[in-house]
Short mmCIF file of C-alpha atoms in Angstrom, two decimals:
data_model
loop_
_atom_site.label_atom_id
_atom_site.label_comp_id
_atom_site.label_asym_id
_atom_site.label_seq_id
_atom_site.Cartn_x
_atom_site.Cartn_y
_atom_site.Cartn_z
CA UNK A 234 -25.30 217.83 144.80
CA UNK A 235 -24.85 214.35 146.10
CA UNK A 236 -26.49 213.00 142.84
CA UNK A 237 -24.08 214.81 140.82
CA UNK A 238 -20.91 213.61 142.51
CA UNK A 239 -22.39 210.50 141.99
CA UNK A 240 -22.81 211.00 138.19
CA UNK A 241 -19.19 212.17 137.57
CA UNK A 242 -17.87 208.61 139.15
CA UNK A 243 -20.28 206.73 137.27
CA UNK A 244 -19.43 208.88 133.94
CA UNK A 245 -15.81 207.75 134.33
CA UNK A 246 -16.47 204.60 134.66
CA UNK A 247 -18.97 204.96 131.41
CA UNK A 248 -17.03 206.87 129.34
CA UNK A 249 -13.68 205.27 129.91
CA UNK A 250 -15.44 201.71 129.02
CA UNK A 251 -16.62 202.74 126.04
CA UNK A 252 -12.75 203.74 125.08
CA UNK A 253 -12.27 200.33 125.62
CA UNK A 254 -9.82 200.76 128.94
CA UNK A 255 -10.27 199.24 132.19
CA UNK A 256 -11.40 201.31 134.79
CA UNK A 257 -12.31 200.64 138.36
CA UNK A 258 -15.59 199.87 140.41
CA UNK A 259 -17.94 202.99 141.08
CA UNK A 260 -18.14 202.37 144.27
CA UNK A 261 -14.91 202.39 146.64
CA UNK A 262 -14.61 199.80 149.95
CA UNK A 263 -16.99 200.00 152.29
CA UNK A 264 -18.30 196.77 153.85
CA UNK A 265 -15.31 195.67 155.27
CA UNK A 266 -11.57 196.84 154.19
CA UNK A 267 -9.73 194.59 152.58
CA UNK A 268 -6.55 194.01 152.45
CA UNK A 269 -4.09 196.53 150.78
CA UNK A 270 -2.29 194.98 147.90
CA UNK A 271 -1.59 195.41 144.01
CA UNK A 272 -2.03 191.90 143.17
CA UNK A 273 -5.65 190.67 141.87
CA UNK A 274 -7.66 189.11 144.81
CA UNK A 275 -7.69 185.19 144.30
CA UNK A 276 -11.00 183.82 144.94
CA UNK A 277 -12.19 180.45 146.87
CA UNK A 278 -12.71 178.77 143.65
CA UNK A 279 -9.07 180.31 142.22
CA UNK A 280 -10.85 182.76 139.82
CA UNK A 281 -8.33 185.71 139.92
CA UNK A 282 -10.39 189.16 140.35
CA UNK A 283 -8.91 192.21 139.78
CA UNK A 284 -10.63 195.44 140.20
CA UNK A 285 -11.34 196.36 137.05
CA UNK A 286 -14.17 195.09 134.49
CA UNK A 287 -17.81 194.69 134.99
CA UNK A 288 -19.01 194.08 138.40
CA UNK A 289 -20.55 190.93 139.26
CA UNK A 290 -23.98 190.81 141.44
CA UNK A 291 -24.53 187.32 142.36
CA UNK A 292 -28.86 187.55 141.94
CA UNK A 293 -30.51 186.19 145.04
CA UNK A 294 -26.84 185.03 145.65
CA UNK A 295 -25.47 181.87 143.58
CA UNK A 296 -28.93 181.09 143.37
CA UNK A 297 -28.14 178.77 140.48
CA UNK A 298 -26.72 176.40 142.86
CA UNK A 299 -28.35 177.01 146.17
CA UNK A 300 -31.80 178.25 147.32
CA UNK A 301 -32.33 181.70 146.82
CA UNK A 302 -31.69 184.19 149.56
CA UNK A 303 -29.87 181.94 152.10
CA UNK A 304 -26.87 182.62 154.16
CA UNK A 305 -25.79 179.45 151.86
CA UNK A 306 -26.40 181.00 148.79
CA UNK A 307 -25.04 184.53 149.45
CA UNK A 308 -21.88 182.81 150.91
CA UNK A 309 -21.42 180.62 147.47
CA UNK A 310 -21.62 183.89 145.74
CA UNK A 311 -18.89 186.06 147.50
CA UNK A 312 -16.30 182.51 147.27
CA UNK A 313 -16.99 182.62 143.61
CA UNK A 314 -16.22 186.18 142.93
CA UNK A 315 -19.19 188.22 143.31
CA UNK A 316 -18.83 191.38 143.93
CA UNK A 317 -22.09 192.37 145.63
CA UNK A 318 -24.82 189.66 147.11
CA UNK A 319 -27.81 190.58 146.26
CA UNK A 320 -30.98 190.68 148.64
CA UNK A 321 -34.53 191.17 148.28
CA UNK A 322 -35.65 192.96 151.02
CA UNK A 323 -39.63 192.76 152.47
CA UNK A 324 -40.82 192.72 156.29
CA UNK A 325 -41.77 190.57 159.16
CA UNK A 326 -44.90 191.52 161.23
CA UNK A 327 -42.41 193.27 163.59
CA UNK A 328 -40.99 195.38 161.06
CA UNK A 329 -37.41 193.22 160.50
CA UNK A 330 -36.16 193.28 157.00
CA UNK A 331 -35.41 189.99 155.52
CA UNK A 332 -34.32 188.46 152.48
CA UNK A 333 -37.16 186.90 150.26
CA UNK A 334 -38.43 186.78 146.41
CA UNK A 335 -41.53 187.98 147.03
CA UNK A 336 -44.57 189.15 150.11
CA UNK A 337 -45.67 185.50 149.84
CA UNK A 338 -43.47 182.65 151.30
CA UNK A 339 -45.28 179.84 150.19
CA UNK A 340 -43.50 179.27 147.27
CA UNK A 341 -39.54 179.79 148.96
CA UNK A 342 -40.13 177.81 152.14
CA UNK A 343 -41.68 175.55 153.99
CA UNK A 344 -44.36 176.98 155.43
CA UNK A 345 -47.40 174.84 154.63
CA UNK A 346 -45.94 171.99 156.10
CA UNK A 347 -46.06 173.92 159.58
CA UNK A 348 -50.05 172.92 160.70
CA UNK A 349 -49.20 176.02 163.42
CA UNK A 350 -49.42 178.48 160.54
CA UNK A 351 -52.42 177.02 158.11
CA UNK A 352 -54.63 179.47 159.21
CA UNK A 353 -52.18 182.32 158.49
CA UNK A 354 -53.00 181.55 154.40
CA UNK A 355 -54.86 184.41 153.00
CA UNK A 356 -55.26 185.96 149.56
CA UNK A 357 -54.16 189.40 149.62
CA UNK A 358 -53.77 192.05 146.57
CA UNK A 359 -50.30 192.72 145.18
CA UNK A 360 -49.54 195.02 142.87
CA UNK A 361 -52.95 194.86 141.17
CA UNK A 362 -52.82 190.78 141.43
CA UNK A 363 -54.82 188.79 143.52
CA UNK A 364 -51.82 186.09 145.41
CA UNK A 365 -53.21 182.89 147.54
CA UNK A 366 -50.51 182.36 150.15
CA UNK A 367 -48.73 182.84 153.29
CA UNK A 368 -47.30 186.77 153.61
CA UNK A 369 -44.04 187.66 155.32
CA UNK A 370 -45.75 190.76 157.17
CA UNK A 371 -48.13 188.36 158.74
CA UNK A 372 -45.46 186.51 160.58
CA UNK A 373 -43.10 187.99 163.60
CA UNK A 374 -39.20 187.42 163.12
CA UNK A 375 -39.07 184.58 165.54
CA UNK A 376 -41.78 182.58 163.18
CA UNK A 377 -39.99 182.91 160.34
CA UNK A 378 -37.05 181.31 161.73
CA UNK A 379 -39.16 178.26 162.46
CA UNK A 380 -39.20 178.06 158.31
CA UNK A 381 -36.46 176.61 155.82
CA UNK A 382 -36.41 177.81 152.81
CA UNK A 383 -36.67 175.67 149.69
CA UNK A 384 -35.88 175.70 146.28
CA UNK A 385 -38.32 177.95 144.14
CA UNK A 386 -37.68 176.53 140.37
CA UNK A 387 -37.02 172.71 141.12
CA UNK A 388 -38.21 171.68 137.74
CA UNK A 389 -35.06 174.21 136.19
CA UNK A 390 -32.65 173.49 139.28
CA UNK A 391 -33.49 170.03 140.91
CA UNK A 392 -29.60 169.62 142.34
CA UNK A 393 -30.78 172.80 144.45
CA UNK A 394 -33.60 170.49 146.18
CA UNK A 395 -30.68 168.12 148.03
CA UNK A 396 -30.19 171.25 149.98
CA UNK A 397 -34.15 172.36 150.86
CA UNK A 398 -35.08 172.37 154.62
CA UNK A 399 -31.27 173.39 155.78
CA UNK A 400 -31.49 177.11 155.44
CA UNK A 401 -32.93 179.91 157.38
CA UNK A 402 -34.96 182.90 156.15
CA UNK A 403 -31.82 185.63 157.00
CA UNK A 404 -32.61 189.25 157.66
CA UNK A 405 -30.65 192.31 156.38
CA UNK A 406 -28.15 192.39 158.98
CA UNK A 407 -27.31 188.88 159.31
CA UNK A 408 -26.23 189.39 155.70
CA UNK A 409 -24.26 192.39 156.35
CA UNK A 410 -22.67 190.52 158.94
CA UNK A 411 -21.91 187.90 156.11
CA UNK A 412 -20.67 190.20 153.93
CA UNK A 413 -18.19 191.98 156.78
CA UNK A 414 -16.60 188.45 157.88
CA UNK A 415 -16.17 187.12 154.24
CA UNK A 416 -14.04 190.79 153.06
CA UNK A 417 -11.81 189.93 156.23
CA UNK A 418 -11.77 186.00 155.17
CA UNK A 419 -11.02 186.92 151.28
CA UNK A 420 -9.01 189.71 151.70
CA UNK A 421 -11.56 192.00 149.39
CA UNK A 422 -14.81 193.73 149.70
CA UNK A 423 -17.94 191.89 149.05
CA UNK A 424 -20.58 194.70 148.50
CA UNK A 425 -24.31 194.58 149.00
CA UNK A 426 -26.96 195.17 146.95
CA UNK A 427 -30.94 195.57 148.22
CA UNK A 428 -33.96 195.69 146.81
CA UNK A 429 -36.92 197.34 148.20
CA UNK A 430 -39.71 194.60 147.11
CA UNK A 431 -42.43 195.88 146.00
CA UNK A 432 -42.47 199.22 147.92
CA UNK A 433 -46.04 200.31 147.33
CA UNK A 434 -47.59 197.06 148.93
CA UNK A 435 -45.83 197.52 152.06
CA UNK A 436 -46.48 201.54 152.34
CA UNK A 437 -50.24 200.14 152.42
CA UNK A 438 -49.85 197.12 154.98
CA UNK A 439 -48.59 199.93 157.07
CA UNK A 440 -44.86 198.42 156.76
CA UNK A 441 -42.71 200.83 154.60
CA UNK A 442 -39.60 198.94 153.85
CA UNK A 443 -37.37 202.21 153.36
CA UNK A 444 -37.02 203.47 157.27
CA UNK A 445 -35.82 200.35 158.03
CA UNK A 446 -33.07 200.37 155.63
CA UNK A 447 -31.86 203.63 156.13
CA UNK A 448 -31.67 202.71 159.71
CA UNK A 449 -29.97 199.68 159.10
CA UNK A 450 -27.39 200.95 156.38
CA UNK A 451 -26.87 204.10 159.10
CA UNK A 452 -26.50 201.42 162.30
CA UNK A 453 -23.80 199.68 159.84
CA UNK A 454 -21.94 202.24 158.68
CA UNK A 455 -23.25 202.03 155.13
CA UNK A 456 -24.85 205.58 154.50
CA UNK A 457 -22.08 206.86 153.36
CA UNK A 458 -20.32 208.07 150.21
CA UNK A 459 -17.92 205.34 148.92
CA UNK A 460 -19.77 202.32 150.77
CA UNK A 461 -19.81 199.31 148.19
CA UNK A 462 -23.72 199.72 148.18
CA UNK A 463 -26.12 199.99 145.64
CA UNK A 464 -30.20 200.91 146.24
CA UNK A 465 -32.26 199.29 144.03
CA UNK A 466 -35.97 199.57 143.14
CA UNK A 467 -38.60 198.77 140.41
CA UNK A 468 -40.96 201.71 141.27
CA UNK A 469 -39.91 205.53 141.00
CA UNK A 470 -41.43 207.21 143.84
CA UNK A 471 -39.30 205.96 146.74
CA UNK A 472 -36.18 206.25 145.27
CA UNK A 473 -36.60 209.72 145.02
CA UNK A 474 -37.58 209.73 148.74
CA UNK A 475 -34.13 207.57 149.09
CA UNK A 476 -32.39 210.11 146.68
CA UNK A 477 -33.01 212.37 150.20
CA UNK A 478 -31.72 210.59 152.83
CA UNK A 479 -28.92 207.84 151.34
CA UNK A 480 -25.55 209.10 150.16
CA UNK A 481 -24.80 205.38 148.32
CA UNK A 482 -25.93 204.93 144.60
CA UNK A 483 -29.35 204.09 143.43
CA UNK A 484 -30.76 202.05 140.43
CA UNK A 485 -33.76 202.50 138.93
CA UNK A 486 -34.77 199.16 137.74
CA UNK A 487 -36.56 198.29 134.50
CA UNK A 488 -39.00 195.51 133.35
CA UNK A 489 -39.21 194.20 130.14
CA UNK A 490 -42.79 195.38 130.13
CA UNK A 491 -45.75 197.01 132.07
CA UNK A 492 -45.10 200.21 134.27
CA UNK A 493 -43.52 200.72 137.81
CA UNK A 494 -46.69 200.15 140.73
CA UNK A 495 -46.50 203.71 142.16
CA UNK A 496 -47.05 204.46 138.42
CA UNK A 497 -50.20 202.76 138.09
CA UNK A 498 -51.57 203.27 141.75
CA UNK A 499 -51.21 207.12 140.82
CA UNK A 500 -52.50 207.52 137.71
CA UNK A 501 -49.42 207.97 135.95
CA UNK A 502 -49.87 206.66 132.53
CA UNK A 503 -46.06 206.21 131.74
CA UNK A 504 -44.66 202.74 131.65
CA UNK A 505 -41.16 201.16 131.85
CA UNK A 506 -40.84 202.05 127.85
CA UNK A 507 -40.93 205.70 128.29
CA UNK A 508 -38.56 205.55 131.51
CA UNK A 509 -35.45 203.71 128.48
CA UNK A 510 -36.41 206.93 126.49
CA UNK A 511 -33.64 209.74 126.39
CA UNK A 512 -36.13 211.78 128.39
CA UNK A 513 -36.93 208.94 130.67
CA UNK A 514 -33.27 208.62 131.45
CA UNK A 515 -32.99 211.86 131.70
CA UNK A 516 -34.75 212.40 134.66
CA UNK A 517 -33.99 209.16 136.23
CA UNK A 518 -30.37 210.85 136.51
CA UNK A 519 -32.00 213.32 138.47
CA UNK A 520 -32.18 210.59 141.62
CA UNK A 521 -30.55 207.88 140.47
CA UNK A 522 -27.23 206.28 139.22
CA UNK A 523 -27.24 203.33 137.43
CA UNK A 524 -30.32 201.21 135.60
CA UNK A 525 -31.43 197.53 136.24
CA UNK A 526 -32.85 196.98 132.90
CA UNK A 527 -34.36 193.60 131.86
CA UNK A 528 -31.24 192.18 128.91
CA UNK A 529 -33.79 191.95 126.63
CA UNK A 530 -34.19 196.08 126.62
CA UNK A 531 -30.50 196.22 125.87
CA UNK A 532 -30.54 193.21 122.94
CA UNK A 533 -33.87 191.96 122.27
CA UNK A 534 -35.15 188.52 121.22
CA UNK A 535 -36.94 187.96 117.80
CA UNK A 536 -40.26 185.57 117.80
CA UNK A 537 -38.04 182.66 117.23
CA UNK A 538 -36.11 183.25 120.65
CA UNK A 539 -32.67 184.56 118.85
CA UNK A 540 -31.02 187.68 119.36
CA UNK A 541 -31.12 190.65 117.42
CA UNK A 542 -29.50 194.21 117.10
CA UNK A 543 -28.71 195.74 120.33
CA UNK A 544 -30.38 199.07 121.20
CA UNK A 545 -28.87 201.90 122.00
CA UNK A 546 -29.88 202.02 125.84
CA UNK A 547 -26.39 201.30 126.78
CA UNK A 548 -25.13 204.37 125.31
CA UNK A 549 -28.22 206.37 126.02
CA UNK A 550 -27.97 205.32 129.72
CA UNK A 551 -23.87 206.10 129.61
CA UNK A 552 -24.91 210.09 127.50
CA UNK A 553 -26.55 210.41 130.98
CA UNK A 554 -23.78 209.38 133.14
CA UNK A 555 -25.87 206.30 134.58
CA UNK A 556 -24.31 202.85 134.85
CA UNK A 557 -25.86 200.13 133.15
CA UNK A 558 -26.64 196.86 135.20
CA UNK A 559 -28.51 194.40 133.24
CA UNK A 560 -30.50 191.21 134.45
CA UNK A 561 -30.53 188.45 134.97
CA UNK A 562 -27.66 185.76 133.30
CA UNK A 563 -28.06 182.66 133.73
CA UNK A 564 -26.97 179.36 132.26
CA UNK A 565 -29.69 176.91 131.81
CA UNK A 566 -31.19 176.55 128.21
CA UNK A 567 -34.73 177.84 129.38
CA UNK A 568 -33.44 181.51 129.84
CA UNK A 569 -30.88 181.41 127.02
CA UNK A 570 -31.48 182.75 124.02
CA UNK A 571 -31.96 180.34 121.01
CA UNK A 572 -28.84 180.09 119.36
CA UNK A 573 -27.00 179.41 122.66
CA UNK A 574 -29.26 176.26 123.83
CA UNK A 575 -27.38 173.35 123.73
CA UNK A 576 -30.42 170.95 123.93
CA UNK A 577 -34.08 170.73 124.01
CA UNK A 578 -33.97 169.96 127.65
CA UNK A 579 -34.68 173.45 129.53
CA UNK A 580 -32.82 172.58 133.03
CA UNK A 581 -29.28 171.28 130.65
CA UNK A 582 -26.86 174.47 130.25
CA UNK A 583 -25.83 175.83 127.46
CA UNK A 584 -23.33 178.70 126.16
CA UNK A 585 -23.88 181.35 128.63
CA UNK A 586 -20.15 182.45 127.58
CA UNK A 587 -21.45 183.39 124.12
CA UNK A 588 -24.70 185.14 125.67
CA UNK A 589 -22.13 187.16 128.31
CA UNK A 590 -19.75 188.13 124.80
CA UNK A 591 -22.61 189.57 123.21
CA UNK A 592 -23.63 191.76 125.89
CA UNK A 593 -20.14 192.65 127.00
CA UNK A 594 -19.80 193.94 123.31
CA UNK A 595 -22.38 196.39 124.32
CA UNK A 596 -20.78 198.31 127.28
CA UNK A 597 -22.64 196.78 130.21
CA UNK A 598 -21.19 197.70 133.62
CA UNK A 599 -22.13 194.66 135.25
CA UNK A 600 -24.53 191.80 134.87
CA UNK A 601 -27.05 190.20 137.74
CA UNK A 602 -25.61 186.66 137.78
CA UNK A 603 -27.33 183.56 139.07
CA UNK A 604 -24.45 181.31 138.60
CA UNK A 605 -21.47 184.26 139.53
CA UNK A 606 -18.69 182.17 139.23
CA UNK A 607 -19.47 181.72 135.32
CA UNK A 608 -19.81 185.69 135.26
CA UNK A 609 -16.14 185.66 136.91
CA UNK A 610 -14.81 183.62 134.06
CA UNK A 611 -16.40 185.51 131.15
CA UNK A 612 -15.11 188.58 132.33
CA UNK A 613 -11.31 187.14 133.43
CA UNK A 614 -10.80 185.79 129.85
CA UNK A 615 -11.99 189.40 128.10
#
């Protein structure tokens, strides 16, 4: 029942975009009302945003111009438009969700220049890969917040390194805190959008991730119908245990290869191929929403690096009433593809406008966005 009402919002949205109208959001406000008018909301960087179009998930935040999953970063996003902040979500020793990349923290912060934690570094199993590190679940909440985080791709994004050592490592409801003050400050919702990290790793460190954020989403308000919340989750199995006890949208999402975990720790021999089939999709309606697939599934590259046809997963994912929520965009010449480099230098930018026209043309509902507030433009001058 509650998947199906689900569907029939999402279909709208679907099938009215491929008419070619505008149509509104799926999801209605939730995180904070804003205020009622029938003028676009004007962003902090002047970008007018109305409410129609493809939504706008800044990835890790604006994470193109700050270090990933900070207050910092999350804030950036919302001023330039986004329409959900996105968080990955694993856990602290004590069982607090917070906002990191990944289990290991080595990479994202500053932890091995704390001599305190040295002997915390371990090599521990994830997802079938052995990972040398230090692991959020071995630290308590008030550790972490002894650690700044740090930019994770200097070589791409050295301007992000001015601001490494200034940030905190935020938990879930600091950010939903965020989010409420900046939909009373910009007089429109800014949304949320978790992922469960690797899901799998934490049921078996004895840490499930997805008690905690029903609780949390409950605490806040946010398990209900019409919250501006999305679910989202590269394995299968517990968002169908979501599917029973969250009344917001779920996305299954998609890699460009390989198989969800819970997949391959069961024995299930499908991968992420079969799951873009029309019986793949099929049943991911059956708990889901929406899809998170890698862009490549939805226009692929050739061997050269160039685009080629588009597939038909857009309109295969739309036949089954799911929204479509590609990832990730974002502007520097090492994730482009070929014909829209403007240099051989990987860290320059080059025409992420052309890359966001050519998916647009496709019927994407939205786009994961590292850099939003180049998302927001695309989409303003369609």
């Amino acid at each position: 029942m509650m998947r199906e009402r689900w569907r029939t919002r999402a279909w709208t949205r679907a099938a009215l975009a491929l008419s070619g109208l505008a149509v509104v959001g799926v999801t209605s406000v939730v995180v904070m009302p804003a205020a009622a008018t029938t003028e676009p909301a004007r962003t902090a960087f002047g970008h007018l945003r109305g409410p129609d179009g493809p939504v706008v998930v800044g990835h890790r935040g604006a994470s193109g111009y700050r270090p990933e999953h900070t207050l910092a970063s999350y804030e950036l996003a919302a001023r330039m438009g986004a329409d959900y902040i996105e968080p990955d979500l694993v856990t602290t020793k004590d069982g607090v969700l917070v906002a990191r990349h990944e289990p290991e923290i080595g990479g994202t912060t500053d932890v091995a220049d704390h001599p305190e934690f040295a002997d915390r570094k371990t090599t521990k199993t994830v997802d079938g890969e052995e990972v040398t590190g230090w692991f959020a679940e071995d630290f308590t909440l008030a550790e972490l917040k002894t650690l700044r985080a740090k930019e994770r791709i200097p070589q791409l994004r050295q301007e992000n390194t001015i601001h490494d050592g200034r940030y905190e490592i935020p938990t879930l409801q600091e950010i939903i805190d965020l989010a409420r003050r900046l939909s009373r400050e910009l007089h429109r919702t800014v949304g949320i959008y978790p992922e469960t990290k690797h899901p799998t790793y934490f049921q078996r460190q004895g840490l499930p991730l997805e008690p905690a954020l029903v609780r949390t989403l409950q605490r806040n308000g946010l398990n209900r119908p019409g919250a501006k919340v999305y679910v989202q989750s590269f394995e299968v199995a517990n968002l169908k245990q979501l599917d029973r006890r969250l009344r917001v949208p779920l996305v299954q999402l998609i890699g460009g290869s390989g198989a969800p975990y819970d997949f391959v720790a069961n024995g299930d021999p499908r991968t992420y191929d079969d799951l873009v089939t029309p019986e793949g999709l099929a049943e991911i309606a059956t708990y889901a929403d929406g899809i998170g697939p890698d862009k490549n599934r939805i226009i692929p590259r050739d061997a050269d690096g160039f685009l080629g046809e588009p597939t038909s997963l857009v309109a295969d994912a739309h036949e089954q009433r799911l929204v479509v929520h590609p990832y990730t965009f974002r502007a520097e010449n090492a994730f482009l593809p070929a014909e829209f480099r403007s240099s051989a230098d990987p860290a320059a930018y080059g025409d992420i406008f052309a890359e966001y026209e050519a998916f647009l043309a496709t019927g994407i509902d939205g786009v994961f966005a590292d850099h939003p507030d180049l998302a927001v433009a695309a989409f303003a001058e369609r």
